[in-house]
Backbone as ProteinMPNN parsed JSONL, in Angstrom:
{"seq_chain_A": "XXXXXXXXXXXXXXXXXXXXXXXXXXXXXXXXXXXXXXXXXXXXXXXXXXXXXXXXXXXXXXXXXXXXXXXXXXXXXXXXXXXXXXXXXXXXXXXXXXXXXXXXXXXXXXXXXXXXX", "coords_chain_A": {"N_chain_A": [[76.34, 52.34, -82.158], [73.558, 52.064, -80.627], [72.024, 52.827, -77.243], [70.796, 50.931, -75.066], [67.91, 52.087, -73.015], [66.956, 51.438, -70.024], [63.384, 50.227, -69.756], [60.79, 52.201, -67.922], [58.13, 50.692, -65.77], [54.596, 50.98, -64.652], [51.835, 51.448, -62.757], [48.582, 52.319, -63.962], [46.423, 55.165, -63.912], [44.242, 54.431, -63.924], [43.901, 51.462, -63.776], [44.76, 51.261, -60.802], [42.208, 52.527, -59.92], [40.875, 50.455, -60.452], [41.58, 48.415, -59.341], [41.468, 49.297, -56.461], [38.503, 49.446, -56.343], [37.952, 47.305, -56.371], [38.544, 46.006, -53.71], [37.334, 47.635, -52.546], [34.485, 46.295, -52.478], [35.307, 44.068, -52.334], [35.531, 43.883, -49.233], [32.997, 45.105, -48.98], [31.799, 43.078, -49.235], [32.729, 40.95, -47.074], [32.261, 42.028, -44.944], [29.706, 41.332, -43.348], [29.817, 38.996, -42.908], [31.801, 38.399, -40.687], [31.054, 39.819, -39.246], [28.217, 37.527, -38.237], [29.992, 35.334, -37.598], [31.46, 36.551, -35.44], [29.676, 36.62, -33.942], [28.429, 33.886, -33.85], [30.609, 33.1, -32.555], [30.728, 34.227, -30.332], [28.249, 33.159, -28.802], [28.415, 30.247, -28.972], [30.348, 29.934, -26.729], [29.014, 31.145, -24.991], [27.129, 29.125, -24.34], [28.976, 27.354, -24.002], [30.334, 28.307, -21.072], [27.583, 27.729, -19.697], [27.147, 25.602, -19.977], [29.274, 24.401, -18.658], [29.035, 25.175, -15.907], [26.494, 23.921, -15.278], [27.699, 21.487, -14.971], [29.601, 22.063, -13.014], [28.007, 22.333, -10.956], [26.499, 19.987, -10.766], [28.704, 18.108, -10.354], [29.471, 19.613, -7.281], [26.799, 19.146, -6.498], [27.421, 16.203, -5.858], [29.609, 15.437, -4.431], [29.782, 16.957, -2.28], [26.694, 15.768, -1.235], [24.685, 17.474, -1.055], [21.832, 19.987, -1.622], [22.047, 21.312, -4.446], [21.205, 24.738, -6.349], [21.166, 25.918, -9.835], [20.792, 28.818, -10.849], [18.914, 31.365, -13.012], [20.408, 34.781, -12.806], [20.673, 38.442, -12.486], [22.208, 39.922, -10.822], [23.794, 38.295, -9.521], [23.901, 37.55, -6.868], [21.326, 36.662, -6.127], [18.345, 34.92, -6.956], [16.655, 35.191, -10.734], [13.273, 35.486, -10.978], [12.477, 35.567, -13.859], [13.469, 33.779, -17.054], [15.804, 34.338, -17.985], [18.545, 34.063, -19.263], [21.032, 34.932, -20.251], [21.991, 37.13, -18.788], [23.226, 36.266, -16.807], [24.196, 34.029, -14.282], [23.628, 31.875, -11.106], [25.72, 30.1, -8.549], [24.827, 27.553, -6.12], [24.921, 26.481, -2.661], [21.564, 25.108, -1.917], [20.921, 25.281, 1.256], [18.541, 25.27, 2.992], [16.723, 24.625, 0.832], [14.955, 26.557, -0.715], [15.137, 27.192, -2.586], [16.012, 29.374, -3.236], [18.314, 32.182, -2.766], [20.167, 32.317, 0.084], [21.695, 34.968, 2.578], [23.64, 33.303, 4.403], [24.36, 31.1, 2.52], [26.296, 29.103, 1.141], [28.214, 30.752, -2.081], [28.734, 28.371, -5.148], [29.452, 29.233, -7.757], [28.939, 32.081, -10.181], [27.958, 33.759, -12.504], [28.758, 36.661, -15.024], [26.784, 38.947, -17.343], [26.333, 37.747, -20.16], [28.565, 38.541, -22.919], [26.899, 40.131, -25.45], [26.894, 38.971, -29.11]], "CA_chain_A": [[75.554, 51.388, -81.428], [72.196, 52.559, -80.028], [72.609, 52.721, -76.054], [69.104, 50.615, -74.511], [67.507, 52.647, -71.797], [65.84, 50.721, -69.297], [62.008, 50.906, -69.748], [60.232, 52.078, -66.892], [56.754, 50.306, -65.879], [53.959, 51.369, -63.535], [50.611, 51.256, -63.165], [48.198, 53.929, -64.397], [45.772, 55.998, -62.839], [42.675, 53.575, -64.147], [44.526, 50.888, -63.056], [45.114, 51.511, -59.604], [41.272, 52.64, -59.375], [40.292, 49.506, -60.578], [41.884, 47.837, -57.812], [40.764, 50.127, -55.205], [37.312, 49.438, -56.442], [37.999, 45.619, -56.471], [39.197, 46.151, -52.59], [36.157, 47.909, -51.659], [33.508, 45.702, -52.704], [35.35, 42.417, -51.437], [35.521, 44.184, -47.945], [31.762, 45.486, -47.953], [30.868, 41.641, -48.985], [33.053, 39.905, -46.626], [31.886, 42.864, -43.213], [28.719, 40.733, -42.684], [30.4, 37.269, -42.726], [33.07, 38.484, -40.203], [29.999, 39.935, -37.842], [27.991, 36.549, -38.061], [31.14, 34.899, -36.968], [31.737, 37.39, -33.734], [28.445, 36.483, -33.086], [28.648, 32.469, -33.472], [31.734, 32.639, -31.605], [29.9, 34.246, -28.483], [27.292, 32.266, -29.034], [29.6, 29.122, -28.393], [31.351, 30.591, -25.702], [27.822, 31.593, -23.689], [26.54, 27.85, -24.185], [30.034, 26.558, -23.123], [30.154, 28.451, -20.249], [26.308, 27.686, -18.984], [27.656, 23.859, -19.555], [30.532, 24.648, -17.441], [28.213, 25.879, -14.208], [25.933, 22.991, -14.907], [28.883, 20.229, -14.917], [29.886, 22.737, -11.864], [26.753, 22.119, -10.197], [25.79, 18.128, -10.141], [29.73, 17.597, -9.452], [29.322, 19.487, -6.016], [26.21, 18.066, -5.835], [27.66, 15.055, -5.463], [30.679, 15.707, -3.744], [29.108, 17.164, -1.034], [25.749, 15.52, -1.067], [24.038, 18.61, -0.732], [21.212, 19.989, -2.638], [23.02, 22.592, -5.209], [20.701, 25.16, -7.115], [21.431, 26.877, -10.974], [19.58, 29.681, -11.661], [19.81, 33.0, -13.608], [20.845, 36.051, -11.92], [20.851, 39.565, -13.247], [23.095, 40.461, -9.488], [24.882, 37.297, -8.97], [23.546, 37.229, -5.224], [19.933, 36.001, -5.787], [17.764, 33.871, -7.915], [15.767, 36.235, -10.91], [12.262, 34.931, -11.762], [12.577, 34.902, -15.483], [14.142, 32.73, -17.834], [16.958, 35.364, -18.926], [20.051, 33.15, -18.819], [21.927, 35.696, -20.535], [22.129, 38.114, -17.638], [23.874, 35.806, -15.822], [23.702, 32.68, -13.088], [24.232, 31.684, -9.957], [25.132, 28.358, -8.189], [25.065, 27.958, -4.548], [24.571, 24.909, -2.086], [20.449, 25.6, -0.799], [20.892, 24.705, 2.667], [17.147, 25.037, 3.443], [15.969, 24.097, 0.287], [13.76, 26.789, -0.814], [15.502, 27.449, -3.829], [16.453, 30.972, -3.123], [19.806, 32.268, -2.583], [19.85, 33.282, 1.584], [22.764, 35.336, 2.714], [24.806, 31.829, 4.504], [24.567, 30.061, 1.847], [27.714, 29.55, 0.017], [27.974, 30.374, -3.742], [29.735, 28.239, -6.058], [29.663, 30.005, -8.811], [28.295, 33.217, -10.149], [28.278, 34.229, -13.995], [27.668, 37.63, -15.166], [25.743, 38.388, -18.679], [27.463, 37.155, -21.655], [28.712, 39.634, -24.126], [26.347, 40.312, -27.08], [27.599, 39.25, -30.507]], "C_chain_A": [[74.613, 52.143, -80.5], [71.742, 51.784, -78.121], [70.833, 52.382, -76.106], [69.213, 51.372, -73.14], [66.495, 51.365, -71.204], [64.305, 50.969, -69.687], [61.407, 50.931, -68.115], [58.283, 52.133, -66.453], [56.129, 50.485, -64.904], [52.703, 50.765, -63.778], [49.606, 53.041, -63.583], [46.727, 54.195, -63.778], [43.936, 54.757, -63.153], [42.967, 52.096, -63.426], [44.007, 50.618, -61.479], [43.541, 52.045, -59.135], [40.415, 51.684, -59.151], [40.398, 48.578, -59.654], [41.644, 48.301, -56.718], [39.559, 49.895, -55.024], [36.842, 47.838, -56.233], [37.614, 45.163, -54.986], [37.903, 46.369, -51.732], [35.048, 47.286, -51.805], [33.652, 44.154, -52.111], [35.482, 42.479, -49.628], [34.017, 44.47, -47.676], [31.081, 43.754, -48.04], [31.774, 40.524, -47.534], [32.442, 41.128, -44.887], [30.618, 42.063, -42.641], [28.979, 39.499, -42.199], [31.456, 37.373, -41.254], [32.185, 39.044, -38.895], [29.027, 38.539, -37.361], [29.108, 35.678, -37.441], [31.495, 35.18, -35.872], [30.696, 36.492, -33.428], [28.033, 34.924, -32.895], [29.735, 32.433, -32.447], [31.549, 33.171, -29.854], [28.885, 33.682, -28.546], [27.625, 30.756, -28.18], [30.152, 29.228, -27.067], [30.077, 30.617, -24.416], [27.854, 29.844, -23.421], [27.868, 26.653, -23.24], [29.954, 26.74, -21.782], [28.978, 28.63, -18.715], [26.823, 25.792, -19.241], [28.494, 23.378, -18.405], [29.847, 24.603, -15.414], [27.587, 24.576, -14.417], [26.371, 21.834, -14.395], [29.305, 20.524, -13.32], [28.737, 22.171, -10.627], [26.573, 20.688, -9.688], [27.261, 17.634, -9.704], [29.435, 18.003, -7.715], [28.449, 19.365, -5.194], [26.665, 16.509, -4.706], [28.687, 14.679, -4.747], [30.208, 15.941, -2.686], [27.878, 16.877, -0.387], [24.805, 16.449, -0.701], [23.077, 18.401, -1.851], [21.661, 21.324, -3.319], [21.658, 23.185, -6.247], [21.823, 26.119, -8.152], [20.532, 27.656, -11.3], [19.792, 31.084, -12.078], [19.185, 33.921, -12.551], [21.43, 36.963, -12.54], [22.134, 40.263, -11.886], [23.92, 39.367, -9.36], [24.894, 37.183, -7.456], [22.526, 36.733, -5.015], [19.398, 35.978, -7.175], [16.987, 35.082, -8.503], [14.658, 35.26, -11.403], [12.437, 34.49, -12.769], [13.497, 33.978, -15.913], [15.363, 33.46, -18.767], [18.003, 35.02, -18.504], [21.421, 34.25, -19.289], [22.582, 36.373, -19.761], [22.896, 37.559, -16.992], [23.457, 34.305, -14.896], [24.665, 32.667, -12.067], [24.27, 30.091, -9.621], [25.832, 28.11, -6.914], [24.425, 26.513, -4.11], [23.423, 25.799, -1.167], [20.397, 24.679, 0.233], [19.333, 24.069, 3.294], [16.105, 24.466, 2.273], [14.668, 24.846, -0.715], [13.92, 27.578, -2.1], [15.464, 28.935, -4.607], [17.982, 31.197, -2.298], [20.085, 33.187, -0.77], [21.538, 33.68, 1.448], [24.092, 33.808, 3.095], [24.697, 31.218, 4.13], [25.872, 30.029, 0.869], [27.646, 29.773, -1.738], [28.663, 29.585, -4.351], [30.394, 28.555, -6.856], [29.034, 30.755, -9.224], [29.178, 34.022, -11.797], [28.006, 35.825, -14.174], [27.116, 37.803, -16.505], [27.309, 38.65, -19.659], [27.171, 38.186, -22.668], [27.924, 39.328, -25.392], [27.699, 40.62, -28.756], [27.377, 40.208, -31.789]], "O_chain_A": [[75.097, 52.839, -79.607], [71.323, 50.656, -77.864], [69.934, 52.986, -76.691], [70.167, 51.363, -72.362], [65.646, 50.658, -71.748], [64.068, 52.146, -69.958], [61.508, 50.014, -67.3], [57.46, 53.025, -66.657], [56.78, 50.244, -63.887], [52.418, 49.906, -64.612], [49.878, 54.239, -63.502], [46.069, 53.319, -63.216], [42.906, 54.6, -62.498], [42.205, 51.696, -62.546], [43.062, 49.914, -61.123], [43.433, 52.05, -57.909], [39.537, 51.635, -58.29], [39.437, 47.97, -59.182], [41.611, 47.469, -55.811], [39.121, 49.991, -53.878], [35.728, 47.363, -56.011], [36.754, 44.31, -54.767], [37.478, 45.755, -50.753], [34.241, 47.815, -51.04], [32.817, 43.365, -51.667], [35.521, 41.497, -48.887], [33.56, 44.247, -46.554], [30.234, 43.269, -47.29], [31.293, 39.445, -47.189], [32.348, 40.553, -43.802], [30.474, 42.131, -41.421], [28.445, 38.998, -41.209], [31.847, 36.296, -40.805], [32.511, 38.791, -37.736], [28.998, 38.358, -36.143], [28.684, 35.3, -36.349], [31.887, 34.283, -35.126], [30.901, 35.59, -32.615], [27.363, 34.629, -31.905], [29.633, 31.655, -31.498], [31.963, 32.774, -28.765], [28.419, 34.232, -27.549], [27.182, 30.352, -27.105], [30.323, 28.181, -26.443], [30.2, 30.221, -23.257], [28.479, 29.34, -22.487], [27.789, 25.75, -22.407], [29.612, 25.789, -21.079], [29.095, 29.119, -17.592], [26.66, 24.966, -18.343], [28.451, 22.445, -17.602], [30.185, 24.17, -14.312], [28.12, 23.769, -13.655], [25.747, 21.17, -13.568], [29.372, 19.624, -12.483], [29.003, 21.661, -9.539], [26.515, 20.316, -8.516], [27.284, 16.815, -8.786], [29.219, 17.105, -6.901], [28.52, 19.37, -3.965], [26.411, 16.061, -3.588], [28.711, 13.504, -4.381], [30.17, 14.973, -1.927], [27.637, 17.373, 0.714], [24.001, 16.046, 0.139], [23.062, 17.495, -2.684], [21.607, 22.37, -2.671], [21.056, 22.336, -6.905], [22.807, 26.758, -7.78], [19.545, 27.336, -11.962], [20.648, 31.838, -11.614], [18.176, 33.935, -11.847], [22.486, 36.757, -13.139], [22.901, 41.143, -12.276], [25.042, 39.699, -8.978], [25.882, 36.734, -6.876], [22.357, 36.244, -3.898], [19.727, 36.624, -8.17], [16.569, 35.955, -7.742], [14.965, 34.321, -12.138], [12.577, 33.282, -12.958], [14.273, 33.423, -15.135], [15.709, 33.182, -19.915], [18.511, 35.497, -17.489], [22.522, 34.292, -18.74], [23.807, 36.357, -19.88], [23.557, 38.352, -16.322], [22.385, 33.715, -15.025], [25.817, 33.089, -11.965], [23.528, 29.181, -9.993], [27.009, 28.345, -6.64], [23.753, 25.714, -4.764], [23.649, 26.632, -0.289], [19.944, 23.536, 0.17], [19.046, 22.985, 3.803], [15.0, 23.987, 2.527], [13.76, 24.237, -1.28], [13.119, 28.38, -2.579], [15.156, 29.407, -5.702], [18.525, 30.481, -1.456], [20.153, 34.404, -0.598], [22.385, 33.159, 0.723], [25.026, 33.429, 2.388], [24.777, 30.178, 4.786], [26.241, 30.868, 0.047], [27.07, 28.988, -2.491], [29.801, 30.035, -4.221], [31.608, 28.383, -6.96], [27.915, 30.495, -8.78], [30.278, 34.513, -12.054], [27.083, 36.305, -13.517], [26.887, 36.712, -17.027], [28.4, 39.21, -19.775], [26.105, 38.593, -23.13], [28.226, 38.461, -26.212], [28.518, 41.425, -29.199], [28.156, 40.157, -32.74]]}, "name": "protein", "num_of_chains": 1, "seq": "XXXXXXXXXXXXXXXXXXXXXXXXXXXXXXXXXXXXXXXXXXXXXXXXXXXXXXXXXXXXXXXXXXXXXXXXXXXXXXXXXXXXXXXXXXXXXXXXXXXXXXXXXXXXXXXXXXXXX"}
């Protein structure tokens, strides 16, 4: 009676390249999809948190009947000319009105720039 040996099964060297090669092509197509994504998801995140300060803002408007300014700020201590929200914002109750950030004025809140996606 003729003794069965186990057979023993692998994979073989073409094989195993073919899948390596499979591996690397579904990783270089999925590396752009997975950076668009970082970059929606700070994206989201900036816009939330410039909703946040604004919501921030007309509440202690109204809470305190004051007049409350939002405006971007590359320092987070005073108002910057431009329109570069990224950099940052500030939001402070203008006492005098002149829609600049004086030293006794209190801040409310004070962003700094939102991480690039």
């Amino acid at each position: 009676m003729p003794t069965l040996r186990p057979r023993c099964t692998g994979v073989t060297l073409i094989e195993l390249l073919i899948v390596v090669s499979i591996i690397a092509v579904l990783a270089t197509i999925a590396t752009p999809t997975l950076g668009n994504l970082r970059q929606a998801g700070a994206s989201r995140s900036a816009r939330s948190a410039l909703a946040v300060a604004i919501n921030q803002a007309r509440i202690s408007a109204a809470t305190h009947r004051k007049t409350v300014v939002l405006c971007p700020s590359a320092d987070q201590s005073s108002c910057d000319r431009s329109t570069r929200w990224q950099d940052g914002w500030l939001v402070f109750f203008d006492d005098n009105r002149d829609n600049q950030h004086d030293g006794d004025e209190t801040v409310i809140a004070a962003s700094q720039a939102q991480a690039r996606g």
